[in-house]
CSV table of C-alpha atoms and ligand atoms in Angstrom, one decimal:
chain,number,residue,atom,x,y,z
A,1004,MET,CA,-0.2,0.1,-0.3
A,1005,ARG,CA,1.1,3.6,-0.6
A,1006,ILE,CA,1.0,4.5,2.5
A,1007,ALA,CA,2.0,9.0,4.2
A,1008,VAL,CA,3.3,8.9,7.7
A,1009,ILE,CA,2.5,12.6,8.9
A,1010,GLY,CA,5.0,13.6,11.7
A,1011,THR,CA,8.1,12.0,12.5
A,1012,GLY,CA,8.8,10.9,16.6
A,1013,HIS,CA,8.8,8.4,17.5
A,1014,VAL,CA,5.5,6.9,16.7
A,1015,GLY,CA,5.3,8.2,13.1
A,1016,LEU,CA,9.0,7.4,12.1
A,1017,VAL,CA,9.1,3.9,14.1
A,1018,THR,CA,5.8,3.2,12.3
A,1019,GLY,CA,6.9,4.3,9.0
A,1020,VAL,CA,10.1,2.2,8.8
A,1021,ALA,CA,8.5,-0.6,10.0
A,1022,LEU,CA,5.6,-0.8,7.6
A,1023,ALA,CA,8.3,0.1,5.0
A,1024,SER,CA,10.1,-3.1,6.0
A,1025,LEU,CA,6.3,-5.5,5.5
A,1026,GLY,CA,6.5,-3.9,2.0
A,1027,HIS,CA,4.6,-1.0,1.9
A,1028,GLU,CA,5.8,2.3,0.3
A,1029,VAL,CA,6.3,4.5,2.4
A,1030,VAL,CA,6.4,8.4,2.4
A,1031,GLY,CA,7.1,10.7,5.8
A,1032,THR,CA,6.6,13.9,6.2
A,1033,ASP,CA,7.2,16.4,9.2
A,1034,ALA,CA,6.5,20.3,10.0
A,1035,ASN,CA,9.8,21.1,11.2
A,1036,PRO,CA,12.4,20.9,7.7
A,1037,GLU,CA,15.5,20.2,9.4
A,1038,ARG,CA,14.9,16.9,10.6
A,1039,VAL,CA,13.1,16.2,6.8
A,1040,ALA,CA,16.5,17.1,5.9
A,1041,LEU,CA,18.2,15.2,8.6
A,1042,LEU,CA,16.2,11.8,7.9
A,1043,SER,CA,16.6,12.8,3.8
A,1044,GLY,CA,20.3,12.4,4.1
A,1045,GLY,CA,19.1,8.7,6.7
A,1046,THR,CA,20.0,10.2,9.7
A,1047,ALA,CA,17.2,9.2,12.6
A,1048,PRO,CA,16.6,12.2,14.8
A,1049,PHE,CA,17.0,9.9,17.8
A,1050,ARG,CA,18.2,6.6,18.8
A,1051,GLU,CA,16.3,3.8,19.3
A,1052,PRO,CA,17.5,0.2,18.4
A,1053,GLY,CA,17.1,-1.4,15.9
A,1054,LEU,CA,16.1,2.2,13.7
A,1055,ASP,CA,19.3,2.6,11.5
A,1056,ASP,CA,19.3,-0.2,10.0
A,1057,LEU,CA,15.3,0.3,9.1
A,1058,LEU,CA,16.1,3.6,8.1
A,1059,HIS,CA,18.9,2.8,5.5
A,1060,GLU,CA,17.3,-0.3,4.3
A,1061,GLY,CA,13.1,0.6,3.8
A,1062,MET,CA,15.5,4.2,1.9
A,1063,GLN,CA,18.1,1.7,-0.3
A,1064,SER,CA,15.1,-0.7,-1.1
A,1065,GLY,CA,12.8,2.8,-2.7
A,1066,GLY,CA,10.4,1.5,0.1
A,1067,LEU,CA,10.9,4.6,2.2
A,1068,ARG,CA,11.6,8.3,1.5
A,1069,PHE,CA,10.7,11.7,3.0
A,1070,ALA,CA,8.8,15.1,1.7
A,1071,ALA,CA,9.2,18.6,2.7
A,1072,SER,CA,5.8,19.1,2.4
A,1073,ILE,CA,2.0,17.0,3.6
A,1074,ALA,CA,1.3,18.0,-0.3
A,1075,GLU,CA,3.8,16.1,-1.9
A,1076,ALA,CA,3.9,13.3,1.0
A,1077,VAL,CA,0.0,12.6,0.7
A,1078,GLU,CA,-0.1,12.7,-3.3
A,1079,GLY,CA,-1.1,9.7,-4.5
A,1080,ALA,CA,-1.7,7.4,-0.7
A,1081,ALA,CA,-4.4,5.0,-0.6
A,1082,VAL,CA,-3.0,5.6,3.6
A,1083,VAL,CA,-2.8,8.5,5.5
A,1084,MET,CA,-1.2,8.4,9.3
A,1085,ILE,CA,-1.1,11.2,11.4
A,1086,CYS,CA,1.2,10.5,14.0
A,1087,VAL,CA,1.4,14.4,15.0
A,1088,GLY,CA,3.2,15.1,18.3
A,1089,ARG,CA,0.3,16.9,21.5
A,1090,PRO,CA,3.1,18.6,23.7
A,1091,PRO,CA,1.8,19.4,26.8
A,1092,ALA,CA,-0.2,23.1,27.3
A,1093,GLY,CA,-1.3,25.0,30.3
A,1094,LEU,CA,-2.1,22.9,33.1
A,1095,GLY,CA,-1.5,19.2,31.9
A,1096,ASP,CA,-3.5,19.9,29.6
A,1097,THR,CA,-2.6,19.0,25.6
A,1098,SER,CA,-2.4,20.4,22.9
A,1099,LEU,CA,-3.8,19.9,19.5
A,1100,VAL,CA,-3.1,22.4,17.6
A,1101,ALA,CA,-0.7,20.9,15.7
A,1102,VAL,CA,-2.5,18.0,14.9
A,1103,GLU,CA,-5.6,20.0,13.4
A,1104,SER,CA,-3.1,21.9,11.2
A,1105,ALA,CA,-1.6,19.0,9.7
A,1106,VAL,CA,-5.0,17.5,9.3
A,1107,ARG,CA,-6.4,20.6,7.4
A,1108,ASP,CA,-3.5,20.6,5.3
A,1109,LEU,CA,-4.0,17.0,4.1
A,1110,ALA,CA,-8.0,17.2,3.8
A,1111,ARG,CA,-6.7,20.2,0.7
A,1112,HIS,CA,-3.9,17.3,-1.3
A,1113,ALA,CA,-5.5,14.3,0.2
A,1114,ALA,CA,-6.3,11.8,-3.0
A,1115,GLN,CA,-9.9,9.9,-3.5
A,1116,GLY,CA,-10.7,7.6,-1.0
A,1117,VAL,CA,-8.1,8.1,1.4
A,1118,VAL,CA,-8.5,6.2,4.6
A,1119,VAL,CA,-6.7,8.8,7.3
A,1120,VAL,CA,-5.5,6.6,10.9
A,1121,VAL,CA,-4.9,8.4,13.9
A,1122,LYS,CA,-1.9,7.2,15.2
A,1123,SER,CA,-1.1,10.3,18.1
A,1124,THR,CA,-2.4,9.8,21.4
A,1125,VAL,CA,-5.5,12.2,21.7
A,1126,PRO,CA,-8.9,12.1,24.2
A,1127,PRO,CA,-11.6,10.8,23.1
A,1128,GLY,CA,-13.9,12.5,20.1
A,1129,THR,CA,-11.0,13.9,18.3
A,1130,THR,CA,-11.6,11.6,15.4
A,1131,ALA,CA,-15.0,12.6,15.7
A,1132,ARG,CA,-13.3,16.4,15.0
A,1133,ILE,CA,-10.9,15.9,12.6
A,1134,GLU,CA,-14.0,13.8,10.6
A,1135,HIS,CA,-15.4,17.2,10.9
A,1136,VAL,CA,-12.3,19.3,9.7
A,1137,ILE,CA,-12.0,17.5,6.9
A,1138,ARG,CA,-15.6,17.9,6.1
A,1139,LEU,CA,-15.6,21.3,6.7
A,1140,GLU,CA,-12.5,21.7,4.4
A,1141,ARG,CA,-12.8,19.3,1.4
A,1142,PRO,CA,-16.7,18.7,0.8
A,1143,ASP,CA,-15.9,16.5,-2.3
A,1144,LEU,CA,-13.4,14.2,-0.2
A,1145,ASP,CA,-14.4,10.7,0.0
A,1146,PHE,CA,-12.4,9.0,2.7
A,1147,ALA,CA,-12.9,6.8,5.9
A,1148,ILE,CA,-11.2,7.7,9.0
A,1149,VAL,CA,-10.1,5.4,11.7
A,1150,SER,CA,-8.3,5.6,15.3
A,1151,SER,CA,-5.6,3.2,16.1
A,1152,PRO,CA,-3.6,3.9,18.6
A,1153,GLU,CA,0.1,3.0,19.1
A,1154,PHE,CA,1.4,1.4,21.9
A,1155,LEU,CA,5.6,1.4,21.3
A,1156,ARG,CA,7.4,1.7,24.6
A,1157,GLU,CA,10.7,4.0,23.7
A,1158,GLY,CA,13.9,1.6,23.9
A,1159,HIS,CA,11.8,-0.9,22.8
A,1160,ALA,CA,10.5,0.4,19.8
A,1161,ILE,CA,11.2,-1.3,16.1
A,1162,GLU,CA,10.2,-4.7,18.3
A,1163,ASP,CA,6.8,-3.5,19.7
A,1164,THR,CA,6.1,-1.8,16.3
A,1165,LEU,CA,6.3,-5.9,14.4
A,1166,GLU,CA,5.8,-8.0,17.1
A,1167,PRO,CA,2.8,-5.8,18.9
A,1168,ASP,CA,0.8,-7.3,22.6
A,1169,ARG,CA,-2.5,-5.8,20.7
A,1170,LEU,CA,-3.1,-4.1,17.4
A,1171,VAL,CA,-6.7,-1.8,17.6
A,1172,ALA,CA,-8.3,0.2,14.8
A,1173,GLY,CA,-11.4,2.3,15.7
A,1174,SER,CA,-14.3,3.3,12.7
A,1175,ASP,CA,-17.7,3.0,11.8
A,1176,SER,CA,-16.1,2.2,8.4
A,1177,GLU,CA,-15.9,-0.8,6.9
A,1178,ARG,CA,-13.6,0.5,4.0
A,1179,GLY,CA,-11.2,1.6,7.3
A,1180,PHE,CA,-11.1,-1.8,9.2
A,1181,ALA,CA,-10.4,-3.3,5.4
A,1182,ALA,CA,-7.9,-1.1,4.8
A,1183,ILE,CA,-6.0,-1.7,8.9
A,1184,ARG,CA,-6.6,-4.9,7.2
A,1185,GLU,CA,-4.5,-5.0,4.7
A,1186,LEU,CA,-2.1,-3.2,6.3
A,1187,TYR,CA,-1.5,-4.6,9.7
A,1188,ALA,CA,-1.9,-8.0,7.5
A,1189,PRO,CA,1.8,-9.1,7.5
A,1190,LEU,CA,1.7,-8.4,11.5
A,1191,LEU,CA,-1.4,-10.8,12.2
A,1192,VAL,CA,0.0,-13.7,12.8
A,1193,GLY,CA,0.1,-16.3,14.9
A,1194,GLY,CA,-2.7,-16.1,16.5
A,1195,ARG,CA,-2.6,-11.5,16.3
A,1196,ARG,CA,-5.8,-10.6,15.7
A,1197,LEU,CA,-7.3,-6.6,15.0
A,1198,ILE,CA,-9.5,-5.5,18.3
A,1199,GLU,CA,-11.9,-3.9,16.1
A,1200,THR,CA,-14.3,-1.0,18.1
A,1201,ASP,CA,-15.5,2.6,18.0
A,1202,PRO,CA,-13.0,5.1,18.1
A,1203,ARG,CA,-13.8,6.3,21.0
A,1204,SER,CA,-13.2,3.4,22.8
A,1205,ALA,CA,-10.0,2.8,20.7
A,1206,GLU,CA,-9.2,6.4,21.8
A,1207,LEU,CA,-10.1,5.2,25.3
A,1208,SER,CA,-8.0,2.3,24.7
A,1209,LYS,CA,-4.6,4.9,25.1
A,1210,LEU,CA,-5.3,6.8,27.8
A,1211,ALA,CA,-6.3,4.0,29.7
A,1212,SER,CA,-3.5,1.7,29.2
A,1213,ASN,CA,-0.9,4.9,30.2
A,1214,ALA,CA,-3.1,5.6,33.4
A,1215,PHE,CA,-3.1,1.8,34.3
A,1216,LEU,CA,0.5,1.6,33.7
A,1217,ALA,CA,1.1,4.7,35.9
A,1218,LEU,CA,-0.9,3.3,38.7
A,1219,LYS,CA,0.8,-0.2,38.8
A,1220,ILE,CA,4.2,1.5,39.4
A,1221,SER,CA,2.6,4.2,42.1
A,1222,TYR,CA,1.2,1.9,43.9
A,1223,ALA,CA,4.3,-0.1,43.6
A,1224,ASN,CA,5.3,3.1,45.4
A,1225,ALA,CA,3.2,3.6,47.9
A,1226,LEU,CA,3.5,0.3,48.9
A,1227,ALA,CA,7.9,1.2,49.7
A,1228,ARG,CA,6.4,4.2,51.7
A,1229,VAL,CA,4.3,1.3,54.2
A,1230,ALA,CA,7.4,-1.4,53.2
A,1231,GLU,CA,10.2,1.4,54.7
A,1232,ARG,CA,8.1,2.0,57.7
A,1233,SER,CA,7.2,-1.8,58.6
A,1234,GLY,CA,10.7,-3.7,58.0
A,1235,ALA,CA,9.5,-5.3,54.7
A,1236,ASP,CA,11.6,-5.5,51.8
A,1237,VAL,CA,9.3,-3.7,49.2
A,1238,THR,CA,11.3,-5.7,46.5
A,1239,GLN,CA,10.1,-9.1,47.8
A,1240,VAL,CA,6.3,-8.0,48.4
A,1241,THR,CA,6.1,-7.0,44.6
A,1242,ARG,CA,7.9,-10.4,43.7
A,1243,ILE,CA,5.5,-12.0,45.7
A,1244,VAL,CA,2.1,-10.1,44.2
A,1245,GLY,CA,3.2,-10.1,40.5
A,1246,ALA,CA,3.6,-13.5,40.7
A,1247,ASP,CA,-0.3,-13.9,40.8
A,1248,THR,CA,-1.4,-14.2,37.0
A,1249,ARG,CA,-4.1,-12.0,37.7
A,1250,ILE,CA,-1.4,-8.8,38.6
A,1251,GLY,CA,1.7,-9.8,36.5
A,1252,PRO,CA,5.3,-9.2,37.4
A,1253,ALA,CA,5.3,-6.0,35.4
A,1254,PHE,CA,5.4,-2.1,36.2
A,1255,LEU,CA,6.1,-2.9,39.7
A,1256,GLY,CA,9.5,-1.3,40.4
A,1257,ALA,CA,9.3,0.7,42.9
A,1258,GLY,CA,12.3,4.0,43.1
A,1259,LEU,CA,12.7,7.6,41.5
A,1260,GLY,CA,8.6,7.0,39.8
A,1261,TYR,CA,7.7,6.6,36.7
A,1262,GLY,CA,8.9,9.6,33.5
A,1263,GLY,CA,8.8,10.0,30.0
A,1264,TYR,CA,6.5,11.8,27.6
A,1265,CYS,CA,3.9,10.0,27.8
A,1266,LEU,CA,2.8,8.2,31.0
A,1267,PRO,CA,3.0,11.4,33.2
A,1268,LYS,CA,1.3,13.3,30.5
A,1269,ASP,CA,-1.5,10.8,30.4
A,1270,VAL,CA,-2.4,10.0,33.6
A,1271,VAL,CA,-3.3,13.5,33.7
A,1272,THR,CA,-4.9,14.2,30.2
A,1273,LEU,CA,-7.2,11.5,31.5
A,1274,GLU,CA,-8.2,12.7,34.5
A,1275,GLN,CA,-8.9,16.6,33.1
A,1276,LEU,CA,-11.1,14.6,30.4
A,1277,ALA,CA,-12.8,13.2,33.2
A,1278,HIS,CA,-13.4,16.1,35.6
A,1279,ARG,CA,-14.6,17.8,32.0
A,1280,LEU,CA,-16.6,14.8,31.2
A,1281,GLY,CA,-18.5,15.5,35.4
A,1282,TYR,CA,-16.5,12.7,37.4
A,1283,GLU,CA,-13.5,13.2,39.9
A,1284,PHE,CA,-11.2,10.6,38.7
A,1285,GLY,CA,-9.4,10.8,42.0
A,1286,LEU,CA,-7.4,7.4,41.5
A,1287,LEU,CA,-5.4,9.5,39.1
A,1288,ARG,CA,-5.2,12.2,40.8
A,1289,GLU,CA,-3.3,10.2,43.5
A,1290,ALA,CA,-1.4,8.1,41.4
A,1291,THR,CA,0.7,11.8,40.2
A,1292,ARG,CA,0.7,12.9,43.8
A,1293,VAL,CA,2.5,9.2,44.4
A,1294,ASN,CA,4.7,10.0,41.8
A,1295,ASP,CA,6.1,13.1,42.8
A,1296,GLU,CA,6.8,12.3,46.4
A,1297,ALA,CA,8.9,8.6,45.5
A,1298,LEU,CA,11.0,11.6,43.9
A,1299,ASP,CA,10.8,13.6,47.0
A,1300,SER,CA,11.8,10.3,49.3
A,1301,VAL,CA,14.7,9.8,47.2
A,1302,ALA,CA,15.9,13.1,47.8
A,1303,ARG,CA,15.7,13.2,51.1
A,1304,LYS,CA,17.7,10.0,51.3
A,1305,VAL,CA,20.5,12.0,49.9
A,1306,GLU,CA,19.8,14.7,52.0
A,1307,GLU,CA,19.7,12.3,55.3
A,1308,ALA,CA,22.7,10.6,54.1
A,1309,LEU,CA,24.7,14.0,53.5
A,1310,TRP,CA,23.4,16.0,56.1
A,1311,ASN,CA,23.6,19.4,54.9
A,1312,LEU,CA,24.0,19.7,50.8
A,1313,GLU,CA,25.5,22.9,49.9
A,1314,GLY,CA,29.5,22.3,48.9
A,1315,LYS,CA,28.4,18.6,48.4
A,1316,ARG,CA,29.7,17.0,45.2
A,1317,VAL,CA,26.4,14.6,44.4
A,1318,ALA,CA,26.6,12.0,40.4
A,1319,LEU,CA,23.8,11.5,38.5
A,1320,PHE,CA,23.8,8.1,36.6
A,1321,GLY,CA,21.3,7.9,34.3
A,1322,LEU,CA,19.9,10.7,33.0
A,1323,ALA,CA,17.0,9.6,30.5
A,1324,PHE,CA,13.8,8.6,31.4
A,1325,LYS,CA,14.7,5.0,31.1
A,1326,ALA,CA,18.0,3.0,30.2
A,1327,GLY,CA,17.6,2.2,27.0
A,1328,THR,CA,17.2,6.0,25.2
A,1329,ASP,CA,18.6,9.5,24.8
A,1330,ASP,CA,15.2,11.3,25.8
A,1331,VAL,CA,15.1,13.1,28.5
A,1332,ARG,CA,11.4,14.3,28.5
A,1333,GLY,CA,10.5,14.1,32.2
A,1334,ALA,CA,13.5,12.3,33.0
A,1335,PRO,CA,13.5,11.7,37.2
A,1336,ALA,CA,16.7,12.0,37.1
A,1337,LEU,CA,16.2,16.2,36.3
A,1338,GLY,CA,14.0,16.3,39.0
A,1339,LEU,CA,16.4,15.6,41.1
A,1340,ALA,CA,19.2,17.1,39.6
A,1341,ARG,CA,17.2,21.0,39.6
A,1342,ARG,CA,15.7,19.7,43.6
A,1343,LEU,CA,19.6,19.3,44.7
A,1344,LEU,CA,20.8,22.6,42.7
A,1345,SER,CA,18.2,24.3,44.2
A,1346,GLU,CA,19.7,22.7,48.0
A,1347,GLY,CA,23.7,24.0,47.3
A,1348,ALA,CA,24.8,20.5,46.0
A,1349,ASP,CA,26.7,20.5,42.8
A,1350,VAL,CA,25.5,17.7,40.5
A,1351,VAL,CA,27.5,15.7,37.8
A,1352,GLY,CA,25.8,14.2,35.9
A,1353,TRP,CA,26.4,10.8,33.2
A,1354,ASP,CA,24.0,8.5,31.1
A,1355,PRO,CA,25.2,6.7,28.1
A,1356,MET,CA,23.7,8.5,25.4
A,1357,ALA,CA,21.2,11.3,27.0
A,1358,GLY,CA,24.3,13.4,28.3
A,1359,GLN,CA,23.8,16.2,26.4
A,1360,ALA,CA,20.0,16.2,26.4
A,1361,ALA,CA,20.4,16.8,29.7
A,1362,LYS,CA,22.5,19.1,29.8
A,1363,GLN,CA,20.6,21.5,27.5
A,1364,GLU,CA,17.5,21.3,30.2
A,1365,VAL,CA,19.2,21.8,33.1
A,1366,PRO,CA,22.4,23.5,32.2
A,1367,GLU,CA,23.9,24.2,35.8
A,1368,LEU,CA,24.0,19.9,35.5
A,1369,GLN,CA,28.6,19.1,34.7
A,1370,LEU,CA,28.3,16.3,32.8
A,1371,ALA,CA,30.9,13.7,33.4
A,1372,ARG,CA,32.4,11.4,30.0
A,1373,GLU,CA,31.9,8.5,32.1
A,1374,ALA,CA,31.1,7.2,35.3
A,1375,TRP,CA,34.1,7.7,36.7
A,1376,GLU,CA,34.8,11.2,36.0
A,1377,ALA,CA,31.0,11.8,37.9
A,1378,ALA,CA,32.1,9.7,40.7
A,1379,ALA,CA,35.7,11.4,41.2
A,1380,GLY,CA,35.5,13.1,44.2
A,1381,ALA,CA,31.3,12.7,44.8
A,1382,HIS,CA,30.2,12.6,48.1
A,1383,CYS,CA,27.1,10.2,47.1
A,1384,VAL,CA,26.7,8.4,44.2
A,1385,VAL,CA,22.4,8.2,42.8
A,1386,ILE,CA,21.1,5.7,40.8
A,1387,CYS,CA,18.4,7.1,38.5
A,1388,ALA,CA,17.8,4.9,35.6
A,1389,GLU,CA,18.5,0.8,35.0
A,1390,TRP,CA,21.6,1.1,32.5
A,1391,PRO,CA,23.7,-2.4,32.3
A,1392,GLU,CA,26.3,-0.5,31.9
A,1393,ILE,CA,26.2,0.5,36.3
A,1394,VAL,CA,25.7,-3.1,36.8
A,1395,GLU,CA,29.6,-3.4,35.2
A,1396,LEU,CA,31.6,-1.0,36.6
A,1397,ASP,CA,33.9,-1.9,39.6
A,1398,LEU,CA,32.2,-1.3,42.8
A,1399,SER,CA,35.5,-1.7,44.2
A,1400,LYS,CA,37.1,1.3,42.1
A,1401,LEU,CA,34.3,3.3,42.9
A,1402,ARG,CA,34.6,2.9,46.2
A,1403,SER,CA,38.5,4.3,45.6
A,1404,LEU,CA,37.0,7.1,44.3
A,1405,MET,CA,34.5,9.0,45.4
A,1406,ALA,CA,34.7,11.3,48.6
A,1407,TYR,CA,32.1,10.2,50.8
A,1408,PRO,CA,31.4,6.4,50.2
A,1409,VAL,CA,27.7,6.7,49.6
A,1410,VAL,CA,25.0,5.3,47.0
A,1411,VAL,CA,21.5,6.0,46.5
A,1412,ASP,CA,20.1,3.4,44.1
A,1413,GLY,CA,17.0,5.3,43.3
A,1414,ARG,CA,15.7,2.4,41.5
A,1415,ASN,CA,17.0,-1.1,43.0
A,1416,PHE,CA,18.5,-1.8,40.2
A,1417,LEU,CA,22.2,-2.9,42.4
A,1418,ASP,CA,23.1,-6.1,44.3
A,1419,PRO,CA,22.9,-4.7,47.7
A,1420,ARG,CA,25.3,-7.3,49.2
A,1421,GLN,CA,27.7,-6.6,46.7
A,1422,VAL,CA,27.8,-3.0,47.1
A,1423,ARG,CA,28.3,-3.3,51.0
A,1424,ASP,CA,30.6,-5.7,50.3
A,1425,ALA,CA,32.9,-2.9,48.6
A,1426,GLY,CA,32.3,-0.5,51.0
A,1427,LEU,CA,30.2,1.3,50.1
A,1428,THR,CA,26.7,2.6,52.4
A,1429,TYR,CA,23.9,1.8,50.5
A,1430,VAL,CA,20.6,3.1,50.2
A,1431,SER,CA,17.5,1.9,48.4
A,1432,VAL,CA,13.5,2.5,47.9
A,1433,GLY,CA,11.7,0.5,50.2
A,1434,ARG,CA,13.6,-1.7,52.1
A,1435,GLY,CA,12.6,-1.1,56.1
A,1436,GLN,CA,15.3,-3.3,57.3
A,1437,GLU,CA,18.3,-0.9,55.4
A,1438,THR,CA,20.1,0.8,57.9
A,1439,GLU,CA,22.5,4.3,57.6
A,1440,SER,CA,25.5,1.8,57.6
A,1441,GLY,CA,24.6,-0.9,55.7
B,2563,UDX,C1,5.2,3.8,27.5
B,2563,UDX,C2,4.1,3.0,27.3
B,2563,UDX,O1,5.1,2.3,28.3
B,2563,UDX,C3,3.9,2.9,26.2
B,2563,UDX,O2,2.9,1.2,25.6
B,2563,UDX,C4,2.8,3.7,25.1
B,2563,UDX,O3,2.9,3.7,24.6
B,2563,UDX,C5,4.2,5.4,25.6
B,2563,UDX,O4,4.7,5.4,26.8
B,2563,UDX,P1,7.4,4.6,28.0
B,2563,UDX,O5,7.3,6.0,27.7
B,2563,UDX,O6,9.1,4.4,26.7
B,2563,UDX,O7,6.1,3.8,27.6
B,2563,UDX,O8,8.2,4.1,28.9
B,2563,UDX,P2,7.6,3.2,30.3
B,2563,UDX,O9,8.7,2.3,29.4
B,2563,UDX,O10,6.3,2.9,29.4
B,2563,UDX,O11,8.6,3.7,31.1
B,2563,UDX,C6,7.6,5.1,31.6
B,2563,UDX,C7,8.5,5.4,32.8
B,2563,UDX,O12,7.6,4.5,33.9
B,2563,UDX,C8,9.7,5.3,33.4
B,2563,UDX,O13,10.1,6.4,33.8
B,2563,UDX,C9,10.5,3.8,33.7
B,2563,UDX,O14,11.2,3.9,34.2
B,2563,UDX,C10,9.1,4.2,34.5
B,2563,UDX,N1,9.0,2.8,35.8
B,2563,UDX,C11,9.1,1.6,34.8
B,2563,UDX,C12,9.2,2.9,36.6
B,2563,UDX,O15,9.2,4.0,37.4
B,2563,UDX,N2,8.4,1.2,37.6
B,2563,UDX,C13,8.7,0.1,37.0
B,2563,UDX,O16,8.0,-1.0,37.1
B,2563,UDX,C14,9.2,0.3,35.3
């Protein structure tokens, strides 16, 4: 199928290269001309395992290219996918201005019979609004519209797209469903099926999934507070709780809390949507509060270990919002860095991928090229993301470089015994039996 993808962020670009790898003919475009130029030269604007290879393969085979305008991208396309970002606007609400502007543009240039697929995460009712805008903009256009939310995780985006847990299509049009079935046909194998529903349920399902993941994490973090006070170990508790197949072990990791571009925003979007509709979704407000508390709790562990922060050097290991990505949007590490800086600490950060991006967000942050450089003279090391590189560090060397031997593990990532055996004081999250000296 000839497909146009509007927006080349994580969802759009990954969807585009993945569909090209399945044999579709894909043309991507973006409102940012520099991004289009970069992509046309074969360079991805962000890091994602497997992305560069699929990008090169697609471009070499001729199945994938990038266009400077929506007009050029949608010309002759049977399917147009809207993957435009939805930046935060105002008090946690999100702006759909970019989506509307893309829709008006595509309506003017789309081919007759086109199927418009909405992949951006949007509140229920947006697909209906998009349909209305297209009708106003181009009354003569024959088109169908489908909501098909995307559930990919950063750092696993290609595998999540090519081997998804579920594929969703929400539409009122049989032609829309037929196009989606054809589009995803290579993925509908091995029992994997397309869940067909109405557009509003499809739209809400995306917000509902992300908010539920956030609830699970906040549940684990709230348990961590109780474990700390009761002498239990939250990692043991969640191991047992997660062994129940009705609950499952994923997303029960207590620590610094959830960050990133999606979870924090989607929790607030769903809560505010419910409020506008006359329902107070207090459960979600509480998830956000517990998440803020999780960061606060780790900050207090650092303060507790170091007493006054003025003149102390704190090294943050892992600046991305999670390991495996160079994305620092909503990164808990940066929230922690700002707080420690405001209390007078010298904060130095190291991350295998996200250093430069972090420095741009928090210019006062000192950047180290490697872990040893960050640790040298530090009074405390805080683990903020689960990079495998951190586990490989020689802990005795770490101890010898640091001014004070204190490790605060904001992700419960390291083996407590190994850290203590290296002569370091180990402070983690939700482990009530921990003593200060270890
Ligand atoms: C998320 C959803 O998982 C994905 O389905 C959706 O399409 C986009 O949003 P992503 O933003 O890539 O994906 O991050 P995710 O892997 O969900 O992690 C979110 C945050 O939660 C990270 O900061 C991570 O460190 C944190 N997290 C995750 C925990 O604190 N504990 C856990 O147990 C799991």
